Amino acid sequence: MTATNLQKAASPSSAEPIIKAVDVHKNFGNFHALRGVNMSVQPGEVVVIIGPSGSGKSTFIRTINRLEEHDKGTIVVDGIELKDGQNLDAIRREVGMVFQSFNLFPHLTVLQNVALAPMRVRKTPKAQADKRALELLERVGIAEQAHKFPAQLSGGQQQRVAIARALAMDPKVMLFDEPTSALDPEMIKEVLDVMKGLAGSGMTMLVVTHEMGFAREVADRLVFFDEGNIVEDTTPDEFYNNPQHERAKAFLSKVLGH
Amino acid sequence: MPRSTYQQLLAVLVLLAVGVFTFLRVRAGFEANNITLDWSIFSKPSPLTKGTYLTTILIGMLLTIRLALIGIVFAMLLGTLVGVSRLSQNPVVSRVAAAYVEFFRNTPLLVQIFFWNFGVINVLPAPIKNWLFDHSPEQWAVIAALSVYTSSYIAETIRAGILSVHKGQTEAAKSLGLSGSDVLGRIVLPQAFRAVLPPLGSQFLNLTKNSSLASQIGVAELFYYGTQVQSYTFRGFESITAITVAYLVLSLTITFFLNLLSRRLALPGR
Amino acid sequence: MTVKPSVQPASTSALSWLSYLVPGLGQLLLGHTLLGVQFLATAALVWLIAWPLLQSGAAFSIVLALIAVVSLHLGAGLTAAADARRRLGAEQAHAAQNVYKRWSVIVALAVVVLIGGLLLKWIVTLPSWNEVQRNFLFLLIGRFRAEQFADQLWRLWGFAALALGTVAAFGMAQLKIRNGWIPLVIGAAVGIVLLFPTVSPQVSIGGLALSLILAILGILGAIPLGLLFGVGRTNTLPVIRGISVGYIELFRSLPFITVIFWFFIFVPYVLGEGTQFWAVVAALSLFTGAYVAEIVRAGIQALPSGQAEAARALGLSGTQTMLQVVLPQAVRNMIPPLVGQFISLFKDTSLVSIVGLIELAGAGRITANRLVTATFELYLTVALLYFVFAYLLSLLARRLEAPRAVR
Ligand SMILES: Nc1ncnc2c1ncn2[C@@H]1O[C@H](COP(=O)(O)OP(=O)(O)OP(=O)(O)O)[C@@H](O)[C@H]1O
Ligand SMILES: [Mg+2]
């Protein structure tokens, strides 16, 4: 693998990156959604991704657990290259994902939602899986709802269950695709608090979000996407105070209203 | 008295008036033609089956249920195949499936029964034809017609059921690392099943009612036995009443169980 | 950085060319089990049909068989080769996807052409089509062609009036011109005036024409019944709701064949002799009315309850609310399922042949009994005649539904 064009994307204090994307392209029919994205993420880093609608943020993080297949370029996650014929499930075990629309399984209870994957994928015995699931639900603050069905919970509670569900597989990386944008304002905080706790515990996180407060408080890096590519890759404060690109400035003034 | 009471009284009066008028006209008609009613025929021995004429009707009900059960099994198999093909990525496959659905939905069942019974059997190769003639060809024609006709409705139900499972469900399951068979067996199918069962139930009810057309090519079931009772006893009113009550019992029983089922399947909170 | 070695069975990749010989084998060796099984099954089917054809010596059959066999083997081989390259990286995977998409369509098309072509050829060359041709007019209009009706034939222009009215109304709706109901009503009125004497006092017309007349009369009776009882079912007064539920559930629980027997046997006692035709129309109307009532109810209940509440808040009475606010809005939602119900009704008219009316199914049955030899051709024709009308109507229903999906 040629390393020359990776240099600028990798952070200087480089241990081995846990995610490494090189020149990633993705087409939807004739639409070029990703146009040569380069990014590498160190273990324990929290990276916030922002950018205008349609800029390819979701598409990019979905290529990292191969919900989308990229058409060109390479992606390596925890030493495994994402390509055809690989053991996909092995990669997906390492990478947890939280969706904007929660996507809890409506026909299973909260506890079953969390315990299902460990039991089916890791073959954890039921008693042990349930115990761990309860611990995780405790951690996200909804252990008492364990035996309800998803439709009986509020949006914020559902999203916290979704986080617990992803954590149950002990992933090395967590991907968040706008986890709070389907929530009412009063519920956003409870989800962000859980995410902050997670970041504090040293989890590697890629978060698509427009919550600037969260980004400035928690993120190590901030990446700005525009038209299928990364146009800015700095710290949140740097981005906030001193955006380099016109598009980034325009975007900031729209999001923050200044 | 409040207005609503007047309205209800009026409705009852109109209904009564229609009822009484019909009753009087029918009675006058019966008297003019020397027709009397005799319900005791149902306790008389029947030359059609074992037991009395009542037993004949009951056996007819059983045969109808049997026909419906056989029909629904084949219709489900065909319908699932066609419904899944309808969602195929391959445009040729999905269009062939669509053509199947359109053709069989848009032709009357009775014509389809005739088509299988008088048309297709006629043009089959001789060995199959001979075998069929020894094995009640009408029965096979009716089963073919009922299951093909019903399958064209079931195919649409299955398709809608699969589509009703949100794409995010598969994605969430996949991103947890669940294997392909687990995604299908634990996440997609249980949800599709819930969505599909109630409409499938009403297809079964329709199939039960539609099976009455089997009588038109002489396959024994409820309606056939009912009309046979009539031609043996010359008791038209009594026979058709028996048939009607029997179908009502069948339909209402099925409806009852369907409601029970969908209440069982309902998830709390939605 | 270390990249864990991926499982790369180079030896099996090289074997992908086997699919040119045995379609599906290459895919199976590459681990694409589902594709492999699909190709194997298709190959078995194609060869089973093609083998005897290739030996038959008939040019048409040989050409069909060759097309199918060649595209099958070519498609299987090319996709297997592309699949073998998939693992080399993202670009190849993308290219392989395109190869697979293209060739799966070509192979499926070849199979359809093979089977469809054979079936079509077989049907076209059936011996008795001339019999169908000779009786075709009987299927369309029954005995109406006979000498005694010769001076009545012009009445069939009534159908033209009906068709014109419908097309005009539909066209106006598409072009968003208001009052589309005017041509519909005029067309229907002219049509009914012209056609009425063909069914009254005696039913002289038959075949497809009679089926259409029955369906139109049936729906004309069913709509008021459906409105009455559908609105009744949403009523808060228990007696009115009870009566409506009773009517709807009774008729929806029964097969149409029982309803038609009741009416055929007992309506003459109520209305006098010679009323069988109207008994049948009444049966069609009452039966369909129950289903229309459910459509009406669904249409009303689909409206946000705020509509009725707002009207009541303005001081409109219950009846005024229903007639002036709720129903006019609900009617828009009701039209597509109503067309669907009309199709069902049109199909149900085939059952009246049982009580001796010679509509399309009855005409088919009579002809088939007389000819004995041409039954397949005949019933196929009858089915196709029903199909053409029902399918056209279902296209109409879909057109009416489409704009709502966008909104
Ligand atoms: N499955 C798909 N088929 C076709 N086009 C798609 C598909 N998924 C995404 N796109 C297109 O790709 C582009 C990038 O989409 P993406 O969802 O990654 O944007 P985004 O940055 O996440 O935007 P948002 O903030 O609205 O979520 C969009 O223009 C979208 O229309
Ligand atoms: Mg997005």
Coordinates of C-alpha atoms in Angstrom, one line a residue, chain A residues 63-166:
Chain A
T63 CA -18.9 3.2 4.0
I64 CA -16.9 2.6 7.2
N65 CA -19.1 -0.3 8.2
R66 CA -19.9 -1.1 4.6
L67 CA -23.6 -0.3 4.6
E68 CA -22.4 1.4 1.4
E69 CA -19.8 -0.1 -0.8
H70 CA -17.3 2.4 -2.1
D71 CA -16.5 2.3 -5.8
K72 CA -12.8 3.3 -5.6
G73 CA -10.1 3.7 -3.1
T74 CA -9.3 1.8 0.1
I75 CA -10.7 1.8 3.6
V76 CA -8.9 -0.1 6.4
V77 CA -10.6 -0.5 9.8
D78 CA -8.6 -2.0 12.6
G79 CA -6.2 -3.6 10.1
I80 CA -8.9 -5.2 8.0
E81 CA -9.4 -3.8 4.5
L82 CA -13.0 -3.4 3.4
K83 CA -13.5 -5.2 0.2
D84 CA -15.5 -8.0 -1.3
G85 CA -14.9 -11.5 0.1
Q86 CA -13.8 -10.2 3.5
N87 CA -15.5 -11.3 6.6
L88 CA -17.9 -8.4 6.8
D89 CA -19.4 -9.4 10.1
A90 CA -16.0 -9.3 11.7
I91 CA -15.6 -5.6 10.8
R92 CA -19.2 -4.8 11.8
R93 CA -18.5 -6.3 15.2
E94 CA -15.7 -3.8 15.7
V95 CA -17.8 -0.8 14.6
G96 CA -21.0 0.2 16.3
M97 CA -23.5 2.5 14.6
V98 CA -26.2 4.8 15.9
F99 CA -28.8 6.2 13.4
Q100 CA -30.8 9.3 13.2
S101 CA -34.0 7.4 13.3
F102 CA -33.0 5.0 16.1
N103 CA -34.0 1.9 14.1
L104 CA -34.7 -0.1 17.2
F105 CA -36.4 -3.5 16.5
P106 CA -40.0 -2.8 17.2
H107 CA -41.0 -6.4 17.9
L108 CA -38.4 -6.9 20.6
T109 CA -38.3 -5.5 24.1
V110 CA -35.6 -3.0 25.1
L111 CA -33.6 -5.7 26.8
Q112 CA -34.0 -8.1 23.9
N113 CA -32.9 -5.3 21.5
V114 CA -29.6 -4.9 23.5
A115 CA -29.0 -8.6 24.2
L116 CA -29.8 -10.0 20.7
A117 CA -26.5 -9.4 18.9
P118 CA -24.2 -10.7 21.7
M119 CA -26.3 -13.8 21.9
R120 CA -26.5 -14.4 18.1
V121 CA -23.1 -13.2 17.0
R122 CA -20.8 -13.8 20.0
K123 CA -22.8 -16.7 21.3
T124 CA -22.9 -15.3 24.7
P125 CA -25.2 -17.3 27.0
K126 CA -28.6 -15.7 27.6
A127 CA -28.2 -15.0 31.3
Q128 CA -24.8 -13.3 30.8
A129 CA -26.1 -11.3 27.8
D130 CA -29.1 -10.1 29.7
K131 CA -26.9 -9.1 32.7
R132 CA -24.6 -7.2 30.5
A133 CA -27.5 -5.6 28.7
L134 CA -28.9 -4.4 32.0
E135 CA -25.6 -2.9 33.0
L136 CA -25.5 -1.0 29.7
L137 CA -29.0 0.2 30.1
E138 CA -28.0 1.3 33.6
R139 CA -25.1 3.2 32.1
V140 CA -27.4 5.1 29.7
G141 CA -29.9 5.6 32.5
I142 CA -33.0 3.6 31.5
A143 CA -32.6 0.2 33.2
E144 CA -36.1 0.5 34.6
Q145 CA -37.6 0.5 31.0
A146 CA -35.9 -2.8 30.1
H147 CA -39.1 -4.8 29.6
K148 CA -41.0 -2.2 27.6
F149 CA -41.3 -2.2 23.8
P150 CA -39.5 0.6 21.8
A151 CA -42.8 2.2 20.8
Q152 CA -43.5 2.9 24.5
L153 CA -40.4 5.0 25.0
S154 CA -39.7 8.7 24.2
G155 CA -37.4 9.5 21.3
G156 CA -34.5 10.4 23.7
Q157 CA -35.0 7.1 25.5
Q158 CA -35.1 5.2 22.3
Q159 CA -31.8 6.7 21.1
R160 CA -30.1 5.9 24.4
V161 CA -31.3 2.3 24.0
A162 CA -29.8 2.3 20.5
I163 CA -26.5 3.4 22.0
A164 CA -26.6 0.7 24.5
R165 CA -27.4 -1.8 21.8
A166 CA -24.4 -0.8 19.8

